[in-house]
CSV table of C-alpha atoms and ligand atoms in Angstrom, one decimal:
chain,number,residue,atom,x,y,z
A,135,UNK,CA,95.8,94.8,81.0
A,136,UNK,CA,96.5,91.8,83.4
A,137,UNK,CA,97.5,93.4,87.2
A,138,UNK,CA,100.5,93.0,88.1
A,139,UNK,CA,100.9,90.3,90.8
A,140,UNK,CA,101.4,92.1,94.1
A,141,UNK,CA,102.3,90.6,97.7
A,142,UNK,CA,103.3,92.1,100.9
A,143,UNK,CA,106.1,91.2,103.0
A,144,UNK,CA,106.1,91.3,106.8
A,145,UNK,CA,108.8,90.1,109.1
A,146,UNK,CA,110.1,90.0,112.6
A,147,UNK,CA,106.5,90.2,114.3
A,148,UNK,CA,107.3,89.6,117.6
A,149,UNK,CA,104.1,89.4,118.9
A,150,UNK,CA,103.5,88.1,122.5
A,151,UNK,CA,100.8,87.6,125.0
A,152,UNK,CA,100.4,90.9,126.1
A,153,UNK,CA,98.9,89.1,129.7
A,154,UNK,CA,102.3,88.4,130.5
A,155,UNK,CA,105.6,90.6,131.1
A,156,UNK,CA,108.2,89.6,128.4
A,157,UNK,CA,111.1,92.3,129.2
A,158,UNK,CA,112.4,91.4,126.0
A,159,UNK,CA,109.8,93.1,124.2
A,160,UNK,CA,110.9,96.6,123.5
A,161,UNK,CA,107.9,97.6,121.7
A,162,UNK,CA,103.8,97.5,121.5
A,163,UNK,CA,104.2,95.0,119.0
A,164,UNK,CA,100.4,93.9,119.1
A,165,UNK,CA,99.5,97.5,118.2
A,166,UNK,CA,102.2,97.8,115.9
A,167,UNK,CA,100.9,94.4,113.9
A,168,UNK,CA,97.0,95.6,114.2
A,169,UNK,CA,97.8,99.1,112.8
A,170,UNK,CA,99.9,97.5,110.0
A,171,UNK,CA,97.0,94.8,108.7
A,172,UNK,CA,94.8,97.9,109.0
A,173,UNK,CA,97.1,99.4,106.4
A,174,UNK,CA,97.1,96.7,104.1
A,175,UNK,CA,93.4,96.5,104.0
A,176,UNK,CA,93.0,99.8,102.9
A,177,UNK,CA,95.4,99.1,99.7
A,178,UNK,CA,93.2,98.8,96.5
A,179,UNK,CA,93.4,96.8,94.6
A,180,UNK,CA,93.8,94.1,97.0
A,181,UNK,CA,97.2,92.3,97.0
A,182,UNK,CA,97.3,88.6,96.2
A,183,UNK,CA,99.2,87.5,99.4
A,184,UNK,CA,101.5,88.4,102.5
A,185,UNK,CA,104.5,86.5,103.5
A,186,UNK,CA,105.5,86.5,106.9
A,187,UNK,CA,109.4,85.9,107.2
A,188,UNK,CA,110.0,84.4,110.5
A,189,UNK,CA,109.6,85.8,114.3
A,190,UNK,CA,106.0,85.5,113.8
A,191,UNK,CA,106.3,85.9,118.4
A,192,UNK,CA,108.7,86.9,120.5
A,193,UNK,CA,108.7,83.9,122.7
A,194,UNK,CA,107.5,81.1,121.0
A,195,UNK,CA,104.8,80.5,123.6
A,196,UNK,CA,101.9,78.6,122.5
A,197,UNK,CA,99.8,81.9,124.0
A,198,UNK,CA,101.9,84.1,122.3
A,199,UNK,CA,100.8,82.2,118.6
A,200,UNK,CA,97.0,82.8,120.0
A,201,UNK,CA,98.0,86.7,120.0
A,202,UNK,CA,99.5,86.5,116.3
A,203,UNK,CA,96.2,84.3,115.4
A,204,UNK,CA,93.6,86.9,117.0
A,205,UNK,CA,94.6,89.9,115.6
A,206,UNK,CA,95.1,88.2,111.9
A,207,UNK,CA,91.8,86.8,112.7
A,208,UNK,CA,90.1,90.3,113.2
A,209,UNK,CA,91.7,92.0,110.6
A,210,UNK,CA,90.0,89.5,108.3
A,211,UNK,CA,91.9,90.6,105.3
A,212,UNK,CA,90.6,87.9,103.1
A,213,UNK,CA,94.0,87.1,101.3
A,214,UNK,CA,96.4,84.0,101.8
A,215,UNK,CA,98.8,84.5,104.2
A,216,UNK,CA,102.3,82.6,104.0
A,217,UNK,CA,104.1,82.0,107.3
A,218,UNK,CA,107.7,81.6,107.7
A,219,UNK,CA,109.6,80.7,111.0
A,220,UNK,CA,112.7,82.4,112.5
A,221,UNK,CA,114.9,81.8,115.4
A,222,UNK,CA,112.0,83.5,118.1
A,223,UNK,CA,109.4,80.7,116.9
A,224,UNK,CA,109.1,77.5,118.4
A,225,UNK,CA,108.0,74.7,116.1
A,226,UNK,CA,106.4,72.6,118.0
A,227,UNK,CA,104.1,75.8,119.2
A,228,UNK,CA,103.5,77.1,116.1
A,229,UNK,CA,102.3,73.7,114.8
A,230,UNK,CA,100.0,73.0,117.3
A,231,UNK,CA,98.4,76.2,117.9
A,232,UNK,CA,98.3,78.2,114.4
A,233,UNK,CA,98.1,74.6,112.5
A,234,UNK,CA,96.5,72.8,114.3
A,235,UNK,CA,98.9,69.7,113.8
A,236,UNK,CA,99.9,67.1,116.1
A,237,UNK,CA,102.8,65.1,114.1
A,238,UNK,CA,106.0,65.9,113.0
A,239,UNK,CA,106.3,68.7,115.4
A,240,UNK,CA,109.9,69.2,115.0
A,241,UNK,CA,109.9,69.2,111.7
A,242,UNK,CA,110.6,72.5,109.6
A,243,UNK,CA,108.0,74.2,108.3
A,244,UNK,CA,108.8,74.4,104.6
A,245,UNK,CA,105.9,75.0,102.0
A,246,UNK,CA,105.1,76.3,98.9
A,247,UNK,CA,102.1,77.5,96.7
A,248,UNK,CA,101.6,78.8,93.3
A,249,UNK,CA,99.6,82.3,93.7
A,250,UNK,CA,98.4,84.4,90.6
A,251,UNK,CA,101.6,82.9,88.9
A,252,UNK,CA,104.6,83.6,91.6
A,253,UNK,CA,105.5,80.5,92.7
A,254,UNK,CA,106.0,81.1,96.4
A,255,UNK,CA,108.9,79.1,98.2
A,256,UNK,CA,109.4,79.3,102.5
A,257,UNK,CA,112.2,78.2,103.3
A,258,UNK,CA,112.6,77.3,107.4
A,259,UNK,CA,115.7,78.4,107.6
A,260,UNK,CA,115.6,78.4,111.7
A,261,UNK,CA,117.5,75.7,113.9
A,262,UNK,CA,116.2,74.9,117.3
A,263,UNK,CA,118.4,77.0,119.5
A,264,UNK,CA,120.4,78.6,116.9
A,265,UNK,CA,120.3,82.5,116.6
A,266,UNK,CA,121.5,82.3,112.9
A,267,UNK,CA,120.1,79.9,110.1
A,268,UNK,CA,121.3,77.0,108.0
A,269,UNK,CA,119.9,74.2,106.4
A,270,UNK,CA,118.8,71.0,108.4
A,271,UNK,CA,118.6,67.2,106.9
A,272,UNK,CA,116.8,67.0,103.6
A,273,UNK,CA,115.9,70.5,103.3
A,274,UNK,CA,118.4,71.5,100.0
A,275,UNK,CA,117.2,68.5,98.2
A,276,UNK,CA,113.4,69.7,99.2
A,277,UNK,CA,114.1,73.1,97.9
A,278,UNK,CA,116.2,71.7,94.7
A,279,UNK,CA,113.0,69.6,94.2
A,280,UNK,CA,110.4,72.8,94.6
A,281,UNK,CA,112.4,74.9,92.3
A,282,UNK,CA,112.9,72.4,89.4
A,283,UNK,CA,108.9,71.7,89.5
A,284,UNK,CA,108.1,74.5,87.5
A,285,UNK,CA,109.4,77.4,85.4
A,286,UNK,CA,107.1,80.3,87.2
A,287,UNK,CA,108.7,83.2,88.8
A,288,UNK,CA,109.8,82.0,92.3
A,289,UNK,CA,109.7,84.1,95.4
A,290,UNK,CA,112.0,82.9,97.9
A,291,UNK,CA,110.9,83.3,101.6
A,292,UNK,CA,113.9,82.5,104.6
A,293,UNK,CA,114.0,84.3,107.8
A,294,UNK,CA,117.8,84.4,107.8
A,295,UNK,CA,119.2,86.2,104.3
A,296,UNK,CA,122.3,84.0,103.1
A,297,UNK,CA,125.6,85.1,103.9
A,298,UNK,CA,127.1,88.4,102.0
A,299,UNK,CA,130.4,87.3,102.7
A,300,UNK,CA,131.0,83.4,102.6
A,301,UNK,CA,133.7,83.2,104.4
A,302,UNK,CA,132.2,85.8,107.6
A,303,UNK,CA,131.8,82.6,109.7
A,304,UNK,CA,131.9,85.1,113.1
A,305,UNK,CA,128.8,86.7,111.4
A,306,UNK,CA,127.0,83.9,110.8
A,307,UNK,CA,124.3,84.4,114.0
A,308,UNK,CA,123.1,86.8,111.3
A,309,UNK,CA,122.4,85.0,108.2
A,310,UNK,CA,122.1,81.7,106.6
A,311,UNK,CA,125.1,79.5,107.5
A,312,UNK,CA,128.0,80.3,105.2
A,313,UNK,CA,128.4,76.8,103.7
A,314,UNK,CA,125.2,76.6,103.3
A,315,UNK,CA,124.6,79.9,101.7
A,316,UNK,CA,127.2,78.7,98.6
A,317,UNK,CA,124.7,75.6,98.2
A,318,UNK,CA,122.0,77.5,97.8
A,319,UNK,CA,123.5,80.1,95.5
A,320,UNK,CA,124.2,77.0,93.6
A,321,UNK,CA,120.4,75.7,94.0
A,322,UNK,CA,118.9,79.1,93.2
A,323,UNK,CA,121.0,79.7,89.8
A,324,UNK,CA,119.5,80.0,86.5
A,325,UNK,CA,115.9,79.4,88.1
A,326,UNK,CA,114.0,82.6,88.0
A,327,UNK,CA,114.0,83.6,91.5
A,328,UNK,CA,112.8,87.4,91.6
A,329,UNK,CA,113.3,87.9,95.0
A,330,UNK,CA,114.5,86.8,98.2
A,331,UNK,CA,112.8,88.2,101.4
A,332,UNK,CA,114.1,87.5,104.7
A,333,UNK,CA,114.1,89.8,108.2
A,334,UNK,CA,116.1,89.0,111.6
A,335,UNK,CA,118.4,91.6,111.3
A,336,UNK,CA,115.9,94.4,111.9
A,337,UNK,CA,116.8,97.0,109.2
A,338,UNK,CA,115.4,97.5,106.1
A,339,UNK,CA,118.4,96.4,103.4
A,340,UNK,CA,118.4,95.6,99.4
A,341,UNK,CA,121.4,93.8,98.3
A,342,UNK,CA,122.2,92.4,94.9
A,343,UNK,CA,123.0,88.6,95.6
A,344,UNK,CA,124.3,87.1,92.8
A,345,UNK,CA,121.2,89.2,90.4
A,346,UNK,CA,119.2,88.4,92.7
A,347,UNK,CA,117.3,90.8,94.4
A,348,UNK,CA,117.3,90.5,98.3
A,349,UNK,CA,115.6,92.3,100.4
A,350,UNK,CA,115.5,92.4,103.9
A,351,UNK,CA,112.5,94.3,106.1
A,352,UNK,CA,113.2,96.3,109.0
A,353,UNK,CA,110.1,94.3,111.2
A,354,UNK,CA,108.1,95.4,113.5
A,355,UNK,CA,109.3,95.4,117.1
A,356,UNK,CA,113.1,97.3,116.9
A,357,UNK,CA,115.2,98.8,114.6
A,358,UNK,CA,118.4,97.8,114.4
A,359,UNK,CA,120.6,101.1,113.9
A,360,UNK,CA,123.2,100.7,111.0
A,361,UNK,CA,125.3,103.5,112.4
A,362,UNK,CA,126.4,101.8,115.2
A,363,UNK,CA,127.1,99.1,113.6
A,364,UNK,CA,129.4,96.9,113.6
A,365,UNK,CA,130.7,98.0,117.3
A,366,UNK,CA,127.2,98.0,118.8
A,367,UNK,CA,123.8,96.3,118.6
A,368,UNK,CA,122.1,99.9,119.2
A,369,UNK,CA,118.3,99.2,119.0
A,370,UNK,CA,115.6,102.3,118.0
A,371,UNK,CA,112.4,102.8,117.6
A,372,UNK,CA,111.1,102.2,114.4
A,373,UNK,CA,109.0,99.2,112.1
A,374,UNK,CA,107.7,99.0,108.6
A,375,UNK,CA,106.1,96.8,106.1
A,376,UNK,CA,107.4,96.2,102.0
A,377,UNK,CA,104.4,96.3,99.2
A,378,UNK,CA,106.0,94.4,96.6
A,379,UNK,CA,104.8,94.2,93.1
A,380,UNK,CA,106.3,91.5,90.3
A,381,UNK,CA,106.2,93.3,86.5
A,382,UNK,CA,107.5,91.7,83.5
A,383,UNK,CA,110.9,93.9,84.2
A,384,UNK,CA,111.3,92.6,87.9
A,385,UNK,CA,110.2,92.7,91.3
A,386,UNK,CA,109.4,96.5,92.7
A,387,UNK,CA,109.5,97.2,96.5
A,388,UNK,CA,108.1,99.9,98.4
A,389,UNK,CA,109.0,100.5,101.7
A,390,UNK,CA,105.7,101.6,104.1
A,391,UNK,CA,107.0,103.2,107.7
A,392,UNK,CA,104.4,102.2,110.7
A,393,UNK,CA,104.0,103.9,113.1
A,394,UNK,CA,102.9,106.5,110.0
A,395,UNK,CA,103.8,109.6,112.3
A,396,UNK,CA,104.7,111.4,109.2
A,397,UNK,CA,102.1,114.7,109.2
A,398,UNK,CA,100.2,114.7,105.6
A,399,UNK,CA,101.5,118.2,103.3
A,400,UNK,CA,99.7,117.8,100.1
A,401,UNK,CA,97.1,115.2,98.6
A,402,UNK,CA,96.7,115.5,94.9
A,403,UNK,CA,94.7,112.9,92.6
A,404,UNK,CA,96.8,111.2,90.5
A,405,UNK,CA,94.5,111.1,88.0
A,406,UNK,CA,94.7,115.2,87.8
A,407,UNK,CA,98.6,114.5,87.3
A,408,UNK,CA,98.1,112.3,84.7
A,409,UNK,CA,95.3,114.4,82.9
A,410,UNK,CA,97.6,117.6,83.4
A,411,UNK,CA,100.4,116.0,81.9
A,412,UNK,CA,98.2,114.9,79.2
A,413,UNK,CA,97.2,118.6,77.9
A,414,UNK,CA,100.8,119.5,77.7
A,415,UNK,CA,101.8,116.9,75.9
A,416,UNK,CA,98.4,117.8,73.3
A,417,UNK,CA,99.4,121.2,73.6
A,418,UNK,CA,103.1,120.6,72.8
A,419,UNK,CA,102.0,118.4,69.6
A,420,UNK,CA,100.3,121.2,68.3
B,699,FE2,FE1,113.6,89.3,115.0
């Protein structure tokens, strides 16, 4: 049997140079990235990709980008890895430093690419000194272009998640822009999107958008906590990863906690599990 195609989704980095004091940074967000790609080396088989929704750093320094670049580079996972930009990246930065570009450094950083049959869409969906996300010139018709190319399953990558409510424009720091989010409900119907994944908001949420899964990861600097919400912006400790899997039914995703403080109980083989449940099922036919 085929495998499944399988991805993993990481988000809200926030990575810095740790040679320099950023007192925004609440967390060891360096360690936190290191022990993570250390995690997703160990998963068997390996998975076809990772996307990377936006706030690859925490302050868009060119140095900070070095960071993100060294400890990819020494986790040497061998798999692609899809970058998306947020509102903590800095264009111009990223270009230069992870891409190695020199033109068009204002540009957004859409792309796409076809990977063991998921066609993978990132969608910039950061503004230049904008906290929430919207579409800039020529990006819709760039995206209505990408998903009328082909009819492959399309995973759709955006730091900012559209709106929930269209017509929350006071909450719109937190999402896609509201207008714009009813465009691109509009773009994205009937075209076999299995997913959305997006971060900023710093909690790990599933919503059903219009059939469409979307799924938000908590990230790995701060956790936003939902029961202070909507009075407070209370921030925890607390960071994760998703291991996502496409089937013919749908996309799956598994939530993976990091730090993994959780203390191990029990290990069983699956494979006794299986085999167990296979003699009671011979001994129940008989
Ligand atoms: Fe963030």
């Amino acid at each position: 049997m085929a495998k499944h195609p399988t991805f993993v989704h990481l988000t809200d980095i926030h990575v810095g140079n740790p040679e320099i004091l950023d007192t925004n940074l609440y967390s060891d967000t360096s360690t936190t990235l290191t022990a993570i790609l250390a995690d997703i080396k160990s998963i068997v088989p390996k998975p076809d990709f990772i996307v990377a929704s936006g706030d690859l750093v925490n302050r868009g320094e060119i140095s900070d980008y070095e960071e993100l670049q060294r400890i990819f580079h020494e986790a040497d996972l061998g798999i692609p890895v899809l970058f998306g930009l947020g509102n903590h990246d800095v264009r111009e930065n990223f270009y230069s430093s992870i891409l190695g570009r020199d033109t068009g450094l204002q540009k957004p950083y859409d792309h796409d690419q076809v990977i063991n049959g998921i066609h993978v869409i990132v969608l910039d969906s950061s503004i230049p000194n904008r906290i929430g996300g919207g579409f800039e010139d020529g990006q819709a018709e760039w995206l209505k272009a990408k998903l009328g190319e082909n009819d492959l399953p399309k995973l759709l990558v955006m730091h900012h998640g559209p709106a929930l409510d269209e017509d929350d424009v006071e909450g719109q720091w937190e999402t896609f822009a509201c207008a714009d989010t009813i465009v691109l409900r509009d773009l994205l119907k009937d075209r076999n999107v299995i997913g959305i994944v997006s971060g900023h908001i710093h909690f790990d949420r599933v919503s059903n958008w219009y059939g469409i899964p979307l799924v938000v990861g908590i990230g790995q600097h701060a956790a936003t906590d939902v029961l202070h919400l909507p009075e407070n912006l209370r921030m925890v400790s607390g960071s994760g990863f998703a291991l996502c899997k496409l089937r013919p039914s749908g996309l799956t995703i598994s939530f993976v906690p990091q730090p993994a403080e959780r203390r191990e109980l029990h290990v069983i083989p699956l494979a006794a599990i299986a085999e167990l449940e296979r003699q009671r099922l011979a001994a129940a036919a008989e």
